[in-house]
PDB file of C-alpha atoms in Angstrom:
ATOM      1  CA  MET A   1     -25.518   7.707  54.557  1.00  0.00           C
ATOM      2  CA  ILE A   2     -24.816   7.777  50.827  1.00  0.00           C
ATOM      3  CA  PRO A   3     -21.508   6.026  50.130  1.00  0.00           C
ATOM      4  CA  ILE A   4     -18.864   8.158  48.473  1.00  0.00           C
ATOM      5  CA  LEU A   5     -17.627   6.542  45.279  1.00  0.00           C
ATOM      6  CA  LYS A   6     -14.011   7.124  44.491  1.00  0.00           C
ATOM      7  CA  ARG A   7     -13.221   7.841  40.870  1.00  0.00           C
ATOM      8  CA  VAL A   8     -11.225   5.001  39.367  1.00  0.00           C
ATOM      9  CA  PRO A   9      -8.449   6.173  37.009  1.00  0.00           C
ATOM     10  CA  THR A  10      -9.463   5.509  33.420  1.00  0.00           C
ATOM     11  CA  ASN A  11      -5.917   4.616  32.394  1.00  0.00           C
ATOM     12  CA  PRO A  12      -4.381   1.841  34.496  1.00  0.00           C
ATOM     13  CA  LEU A  13      -1.118   1.762  32.543  1.00  0.00           C
ATOM     14  CA  PRO A  14       1.964   3.020  34.383  1.00  0.00           C
ATOM     15  CA  GLN A  15       3.417   6.258  33.056  1.00  0.00           C
ATOM     16  CA  PHE A  16       6.640   4.647  31.852  1.00  0.00           C
ATOM     17  CA  LEU A  17       4.583   2.236  29.768  1.00  0.00           C
ATOM     18  CA  LEU A  18       2.077   4.813  28.602  1.00  0.00           C
ATOM     19  CA  SER A  19       4.802   6.963  27.040  1.00  0.00           C
ATOM     20  CA  GLY A  20       5.978   3.981  25.027  1.00  0.00           C
ATOM     21  CA  PHE A  21       2.510   3.071  23.795  1.00  0.00           C
ATOM     22  CA  LEU A  22       1.803   6.658  22.668  1.00  0.00           C
ATOM     23  CA  SER A  23       5.174   7.263  21.049  1.00  0.00           C
ATOM     24  CA  GLY A  24       4.164   5.449  17.868  1.00  0.00           C
ATOM     25  CA  ASN A  25       7.358   3.357  17.879  1.00  0.00           C
ATOM     26  CA  CYS A  26       5.858   0.280  19.467  1.00  0.00           C
ATOM     27  CA  MET A  27       2.762  -1.881  19.517  1.00  0.00           C
ATOM     28  CA  HIS A  28      -0.382   0.136  20.168  1.00  0.00           C
ATOM     29  CA  TYR A  29      -2.327  -2.871  21.415  1.00  0.00           C
ATOM     30  CA  TYR A  30      -2.165  -6.614  21.890  1.00  0.00           C
ATOM     31  CA  GLN A  31      -4.771  -9.355  22.002  1.00  0.00           C
ATOM     32  CA  HIS A  32      -5.556 -10.190  25.598  1.00  0.00           C
ATOM     33  CA  HIS A  33      -7.039 -13.681  25.660  1.00  0.00           C
ATOM     34  CA  ILE A  34      -9.172 -13.423  28.776  1.00  0.00           C
ATOM     35  CA  GLY A  35     -10.040 -17.121  29.098  1.00  0.00           C
ATOM     36  CA  ASP A  36      -6.439 -18.264  28.784  1.00  0.00           C
ATOM     37  CA  PHE A  37      -5.212 -15.544  31.126  1.00  0.00           C
ATOM     38  CA  ILE A  38      -7.727 -16.450  33.844  1.00  0.00           C
ATOM     39  CA  LYS A  39      -6.857 -20.132  33.525  1.00  0.00           C
ATOM     40  CA  ASP A  40      -3.099 -19.471  33.639  1.00  0.00           C
ATOM     41  CA  THR A  41      -3.279 -17.079  36.611  1.00  0.00           C
ATOM     42  CA  SER A  42      -6.153 -18.559  38.656  1.00  0.00           C
ATOM     43  CA  PHE A  43      -3.758 -19.538  41.472  1.00  0.00           C
ATOM     44  CA  LEU A  44      -2.047 -16.133  41.687  1.00  0.00           C
ATOM     45  CA  THR A  45      -2.863 -13.395  44.162  1.00  0.00           C
ATOM     46  CA  ASN A  46      -4.045 -10.024  42.894  1.00  0.00           C
ATOM     47  CA  GLU A  47      -0.606  -8.573  43.654  1.00  0.00           C
ATOM     48  CA  GLU A  48       1.122 -11.315  41.669  1.00  0.00           C
ATOM     49  CA  ILE A  49      -1.285 -10.825  38.759  1.00  0.00           C
ATOM     50  CA  GLY A  50      -0.401  -7.123  38.746  1.00  0.00           C
ATOM     51  CA  ILE A  51       3.326  -7.901  38.581  1.00  0.00           C
ATOM     52  CA  TYR A  52       2.772 -10.405  35.793  1.00  0.00           C
ATOM     53  CA  LEU A  53       0.741  -7.882  33.780  1.00  0.00           C
ATOM     54  CA  LYS A  54       3.481  -5.280  34.142  1.00  0.00           C
ATOM     55  CA  LEU A  55       6.038  -7.760  32.861  1.00  0.00           C
ATOM     56  CA  ILE A  56       3.858  -8.469  29.818  1.00  0.00           C
ATOM     57  CA  TRP A  57       3.333  -4.753  29.188  1.00  0.00           C
ATOM     58  CA  LEU A  58       7.093  -4.232  29.290  1.00  0.00           C
ATOM     59  CA  TYR A  59       7.515  -7.065  26.800  1.00  0.00           C
ATOM     60  CA  TYR A  60       5.037  -5.599  24.312  1.00  0.00           C
ATOM     61  CA  ASP A  61       6.231  -2.048  24.836  1.00  0.00           C
ATOM     62  CA  SER A  62       9.807  -2.916  23.870  1.00  0.00           C
ATOM     63  CA  GLU A  63       8.762  -5.592  21.344  1.00  0.00           C
ATOM     64  CA  LYS A  64      11.572  -7.820  22.560  1.00  0.00           C
ATOM     65  CA  PRO A  65      12.358 -10.264  25.389  1.00  0.00           C
ATOM     66  CA  LEU A  66      12.905  -8.931  28.901  1.00  0.00           C
ATOM     67  CA  PRO A  67      16.499  -8.429  30.026  1.00  0.00           C
ATOM     68  CA  ASN A  68      17.900 -10.850  32.584  1.00  0.00           C
ATOM     69  CA  ASN A  69      18.375  -8.058  35.082  1.00  0.00           C
ATOM     70  CA  LEU A  70      16.315  -8.362  38.265  1.00  0.00           C
ATOM     71  CA  PHE A  71      17.235  -4.883  39.460  1.00  0.00           C
ATOM     72  CA  GLU A  72      16.047  -3.247  36.218  1.00  0.00           C
ATOM     73  CA  LEU A  73      12.875  -5.316  36.095  1.00  0.00           C
ATOM     74  CA  GLY A  74      12.224  -4.637  39.776  1.00  0.00           C
ATOM     75  CA  MET A  75      12.507  -0.893  39.161  1.00  0.00           C
ATOM     76  CA  LYS A  76      10.159  -0.966  36.175  1.00  0.00           C
ATOM     77  CA  THR A  77       7.532  -3.165  37.802  1.00  0.00           C
ATOM     78  CA  GLY A  78       7.665  -1.594  41.263  1.00  0.00           C
ATOM     79  CA  THR A  79       8.882  -4.805  42.895  1.00  0.00           C
ATOM     80  CA  ARG A  80      12.210  -3.646  44.315  1.00  0.00           C
ATOM     81  CA  ASP A  81      11.168  -4.969  47.721  1.00  0.00           C
ATOM     82  CA  ASP A  82       9.556  -8.132  46.376  1.00  0.00           C
ATOM     83  CA  GLN A  83      12.128  -9.806  44.147  1.00  0.00           C
ATOM     84  CA  VAL A  84      11.042 -13.223  45.395  1.00  0.00           C
ATOM     85  CA  ASN A  85       7.692 -12.898  43.614  1.00  0.00           C
ATOM     86  CA  LEU A  86       9.406 -11.340  40.605  1.00  0.00           C
ATOM     87  CA  GLU A  87      11.831 -14.237  40.228  1.00  0.00           C
ATOM     88  CA  GLY A  88       9.030 -16.746  40.765  1.00  0.00           C
ATOM     89  CA  LEU A  89       6.826 -15.211  38.067  1.00  0.00           C
ATOM     90  CA  LEU A  90       9.719 -15.032  35.614  1.00  0.00           C
ATOM     91  CA  GLY A  91      10.573 -18.672  36.160  1.00  0.00           C
ATOM     92  CA  MET A  92       6.911 -19.749  35.900  1.00  0.00           C
ATOM     93  CA  PHE A  93       5.759 -17.843  32.787  1.00  0.00           C
ATOM     94  CA  PHE A  94       9.007 -16.990  30.972  1.00  0.00           C
ATOM     95  CA  VAL A  95      11.920 -18.971  29.542  1.00  0.00           C
ATOM     96  CA  LEU A  96      15.480 -17.810  30.209  1.00  0.00           C
ATOM     97  CA  ASP A  97      17.740 -17.568  27.148  1.00  0.00           C
ATOM     98  CA  LEU A  98      21.194 -18.030  28.689  1.00  0.00           C
ATOM     99  CA  LYS A  99      22.996 -17.220  25.444  1.00  0.00           C
ATOM    100  CA  ASN A 100      21.349 -13.803  24.984  1.00  0.00           C
ATOM    101  CA  GLN A 101      20.630 -13.245  28.682  1.00  0.00           C
ATOM    102  CA  CYS A 102      16.959 -12.473  28.267  1.00  0.00           C
ATOM    103  CA  TRP A 103      13.534 -13.837  29.229  1.00  0.00           C
ATOM    104  CA  HIS A 104      11.221 -15.076  26.445  1.00  0.00           C
ATOM    105  CA  HIS A 105       7.455 -15.398  26.587  1.00  0.00           C
ATOM    106  CA  THR A 106       5.899 -17.740  23.991  1.00  0.00           C
ATOM    107  CA  ARG A 107       2.610 -15.903  23.502  1.00  0.00           C
ATOM    108  CA  CYS A 108       4.236 -12.465  23.515  1.00  0.00           C
ATOM    109  CA  ASP A 109       6.722 -13.574  20.860  1.00  0.00           C
ATOM    110  CA  LYS A 110       3.863 -14.909  18.737  1.00  0.00           C
ATOM    111  CA  GLU A 111       1.798 -11.708  19.011  1.00  0.00           C
ATOM    112  CA  ILE A 112       4.793  -9.474  18.241  1.00  0.00           C
ATOM    113  CA  GLU A 113       5.686 -11.554  15.176  1.00  0.00           C
ATOM    114  CA  HIS A 114       2.081 -11.337  13.961  1.00  0.00           C
ATOM    115  CA  TYR A 115       2.114  -7.568  14.496  1.00  0.00           C
ATOM    116  CA  LYS A 116       5.325  -7.152  12.469  1.00  0.00           C
ATOM    117  CA  GLN A 117       3.940  -9.287   9.637  1.00  0.00           C
ATOM    118  CA  GLN A 118       0.883  -7.046   9.484  1.00  0.00           C
ATOM    119  CA  LEU A 119       3.124  -3.976   9.277  1.00  0.00           C
ATOM    120  CA  THR A 120       5.108  -5.575   6.434  1.00  0.00           C
ATOM    121  CA  SER A 121       1.942  -6.523   4.549  1.00  0.00           C
ATOM    122  CA  ALA A 122       0.496  -3.039   4.998  1.00  0.00           C
ATOM    123  CA  SER A 123       3.746  -1.491   3.763  1.00  0.00           C
ATOM    124  CA  LYS A 124       3.806  -3.711   0.656  1.00  0.00           C
ATOM    125  CA  ALA A 125       0.139  -2.970  -0.041  1.00  0.00           C
ATOM    126  CA  GLY A 126       0.793   0.764   0.296  1.00  0.00           C
ATOM    127  CA  LYS A 127       3.748   0.626  -2.104  1.00  0.00           C
ATOM    128  CA  ALA A 128       1.723  -1.421  -4.611  1.00  0.00           C
ATOM    129  CA  SER A 129      -1.153   1.059  -4.411  1.00  0.00           C
ATOM    130  CA  ALA A 130       1.192   4.004  -4.952  1.00  0.00           C
ATOM    131  CA  LEU A 131       2.792   2.282  -7.953  1.00  0.00           C
ATOM    132  CA  LYS A 132      -0.615   1.552  -9.456  1.00  0.00           C
ATOM    133  CA  ARG A 133      -1.674   5.196  -9.071  1.00  0.00           C
ATOM    134  CA  LEU A 134       1.583   6.317 -10.728  1.00  0.00           C
ATOM    135  CA  MET A 135       1.092   3.933 -13.659  1.00  0.00           C
ATOM    136  CA  ASN A 136      -2.503   5.079 -14.113  1.00  0.00           C
ATOM    137  CA  ARG A 137      -1.362   8.701 -14.069  1.00  0.00           C
ATOM    138  CA  ASN A 138       1.294   8.005 -16.736  1.00  0.00           C
ATOM    139  CA  ALA A 139      -1.194   6.054 -18.862  1.00  0.00           C
ATOM    140  CA  THR A 140      -3.621   8.963 -18.731  1.00  0.00           C
ATOM    141  CA  GLY A 141      -0.893  11.322 -19.916  1.00  0.00           C
ATOM    142  CA  VAL A 142      -0.121   9.088 -22.916  1.00  0.00           C
ATOM    143  CA  GLU A 143      -3.797   8.860 -23.827  1.00  0.00           C
ATOM    144  CA  GLN A 144      -4.128  12.632 -23.713  1.00  0.00           C
ATOM    145  CA  ALA A 145      -1.095  13.026 -25.970  1.00  0.00           C
ATOM    146  CA  LEU A 146      -2.516  10.544 -28.487  1.00  0.00           C
ATOM    147  CA  ASN A 147      -5.874  12.279 -28.419  1.00  0.00           C
ATOM    148  CA  GLU A 148      -4.227  15.637 -29.097  1.00  0.00           C
ATOM    149  CA  ARG A 149      -2.315  14.182 -32.066  1.00  0.00           C
ATOM    150  CA  SER A 150      -5.416  12.586 -33.547  1.00  0.00           C
ATOM    151  CA  THR A 151      -7.550  15.758 -33.555  1.00  0.00           C
ATOM    152  CA  GLY A 152      -6.364  16.609 -37.122  1.00  0.00           C
ATOM    153  CA  VAL A 153      -7.619  13.304 -38.563  1.00  0.00           C
ATOM    154  CA  GLN A 154     -11.266  13.418 -39.582  1.00  0.00           C
ATOM    155  CA  PRO A 155     -12.908  10.001 -39.098  1.00  0.00           C
ATOM    156  CA  THR A 156     -15.525   8.700 -41.538  1.00  0.00           C
ATOM    157  CA  MET A 157     -18.738   6.968 -40.509  1.00  0.00           C
ATOM    158  CA  ASN A 158     -16.738   3.715 -40.454  1.00  0.00           C
ATOM    159  CA  HIS A 159     -14.158   5.333 -38.154  1.00  0.00           C
ATOM    160  CA  GLU A 160     -11.519   5.236 -40.913  1.00  0.00           C
ATOM    161  CA  PRO A 161      -9.397   8.343 -41.618  1.00  0.00           C
ATOM    162  CA  LEU A 162      -9.743  10.031 -44.961  1.00  0.00           C
ATOM    163  CA  THR A 163      -6.570   9.958 -47.072  1.00  0.00           C
ATOM    164  CA  ASN A 164      -5.459  12.322 -49.857  1.00  0.00           C
ATOM    165  CA  ASN A 165      -5.959   9.569 -52.452  1.00  0.00           C
ATOM    166  CA  HIS A 166      -9.496   9.152 -51.247  1.00  0.00           C
ATOM    167  CA  ILE A 167     -10.164  12.855 -51.749  1.00  0.00           C
ATOM    168  CA  ILE A 168      -8.612  12.922 -55.251  1.00  0.00           C
ATOM    169  CA  LYS A 169     -10.718   9.998 -56.471  1.00  0.00           C
ATOM    170  CA  LYS A 170     -13.892  11.761 -55.448  1.00  0.00           C
ATOM    171  CA  ARG A 171     -12.859  15.133 -56.944  1.00  0.00           C
ATOM    172  CA  SER A 172     -14.610  16.074 -60.181  1.00  0.00           C
ATOM    173  CA  TYR A 173     -12.743  17.690 -63.106  1.00  0.00           C
ATOM    174  CA  PRO A 174     -13.955  19.533 -66.259  1.00  0.00           C
ATOM    175  CA  GLN A 175     -14.832  17.294 -69.206  1.00  0.00           C
ATOM    176  CA  ASP A 176     -12.873  19.469 -71.697  1.00  0.00           C
ATOM    177  CA  PRO A 177     -10.466  17.151 -73.555  1.00  0.00           C
ATOM    178  CA  ALA A 178      -7.778  19.767 -73.078  1.00  0.00           C
ATOM    179  CA  LEU A 179      -7.920  19.163 -69.316  1.00  0.00           C
ATOM    180  CA  ILE A 180      -8.208  15.401 -69.143  1.00  0.00           C
ATOM    181  CA  LYS A 181      -4.647  14.656 -68.107  1.00  0.00           C
ATOM    182  CA  ILE A 182      -4.070  14.801 -64.330  1.00  0.00           C
ATOM    183  CA  ASP A 183      -0.742  15.538 -62.664  1.00  0.00           C
ATOM    184  CA  LEU A 184      -0.835  13.173 -59.648  1.00  0.00           C
ATOM    185  CA  ASP A 185       2.314  14.648 -58.121  1.00  0.00           C
ATOM    186  CA  ASN A 186       0.885  18.141 -57.935  1.00  0.00           C
ATOM    187  CA  LYS A 187      -2.742  16.955 -57.776  1.00  0.00           C
ATOM    188  CA  LYS A 188      -4.027  19.224 -60.550  1.00  0.00           C
ATOM    189  CA  ALA A 189      -5.232  19.032 -64.182  1.00  0.00           C
ATOM    190  CA  VAL A 190      -2.780  20.004 -66.972  1.00  0.00           C
ATOM    191  CA  PRO A 191      -3.305  20.653 -70.736  1.00  0.00           C
ATOM    192  CA  ILE A 192      -2.820  17.708 -73.121  1.00  0.00           C
ATOM    193  CA  PRO A 193      -0.085  18.168 -75.739  1.00  0.00           C
ATOM    194  CA  GLU A 194      -1.245  19.205 -79.197  1.00  0.00           C
ATOM    195  CA  HIS A 195      -0.208  15.999 -81.022  1.00  0.00           C
ATOM    196  CA  ILE A 196      -2.228  13.910 -78.623  1.00  0.00           C
ATOM    197  CA  LYS A 197      -5.232  16.184 -79.044  1.00  0.00           C
ATOM    198  CA  ALA A 198      -4.955  15.771 -82.840  1.00  0.00           C
ATOM    199  CA  LYS A 199      -4.794  11.985 -82.463  1.00  0.00           C
ATOM    200  CA  LEU A 200      -7.914  12.012 -80.303  1.00  0.00           C
ATOM    201  CA  ALA A 201      -9.749  14.174 -82.847  1.00  0.00           C
ATOM    202  CA  GLU A 202      -8.951  11.701 -85.655  1.00  0.00           C
ATOM    203  CA  LEU A 203     -10.196   8.787 -83.558  1.00  0.00           C
ATOM    204  CA  ARG A 204     -13.514  10.557 -82.952  1.00  0.00           C
ATOM    205  CA  LYS A 205     -14.212  11.058 -86.681  1.00  0.00           C
ATOM    206  CA  PRO A 206     -16.938   8.748 -88.029  1.00  0.00           C
TER     207      PRO A 206
END
């Protein structure tokens, strides 16, 4: 006979934990150190390992220590009828904080702290990236404005703008003595007064 293989559920997480993991308000994963876990739980039965895993999942799901409430923990881990094992596992792998009435787990606390630091770093990096994009956008706007203002200036081959004085020096005027004087304010040639013209004529006589 061909043995009938039963389909193993692909998601072993309990529903009350699954909703927390998918809500986006808690850790989506944690590092499960297989070697350390096997070493720490090698003396446990499969049932006890299952209870211990549920306690860890609860810890990561809430991102805080477990409450010192055996009834609540028994309900959430399915150990209402096995509180002896529940108490034993809590006392073996967790540390009771009498002041805050909660159970701490050293490795869980470390992983949660590392997770929160990553979130903080990612948030800072995102804000820095957004600020950089904003500054680049503003800088581009200033450059465009400067480019628009500089379109009226004609650069020379040496990349120097031409000035009005430069243009006047290169402008040619008629050689008639009557138009030698130049009005620099209005940038045009004007007739020379008659007495000056007479003086020039005398100076030119041999």
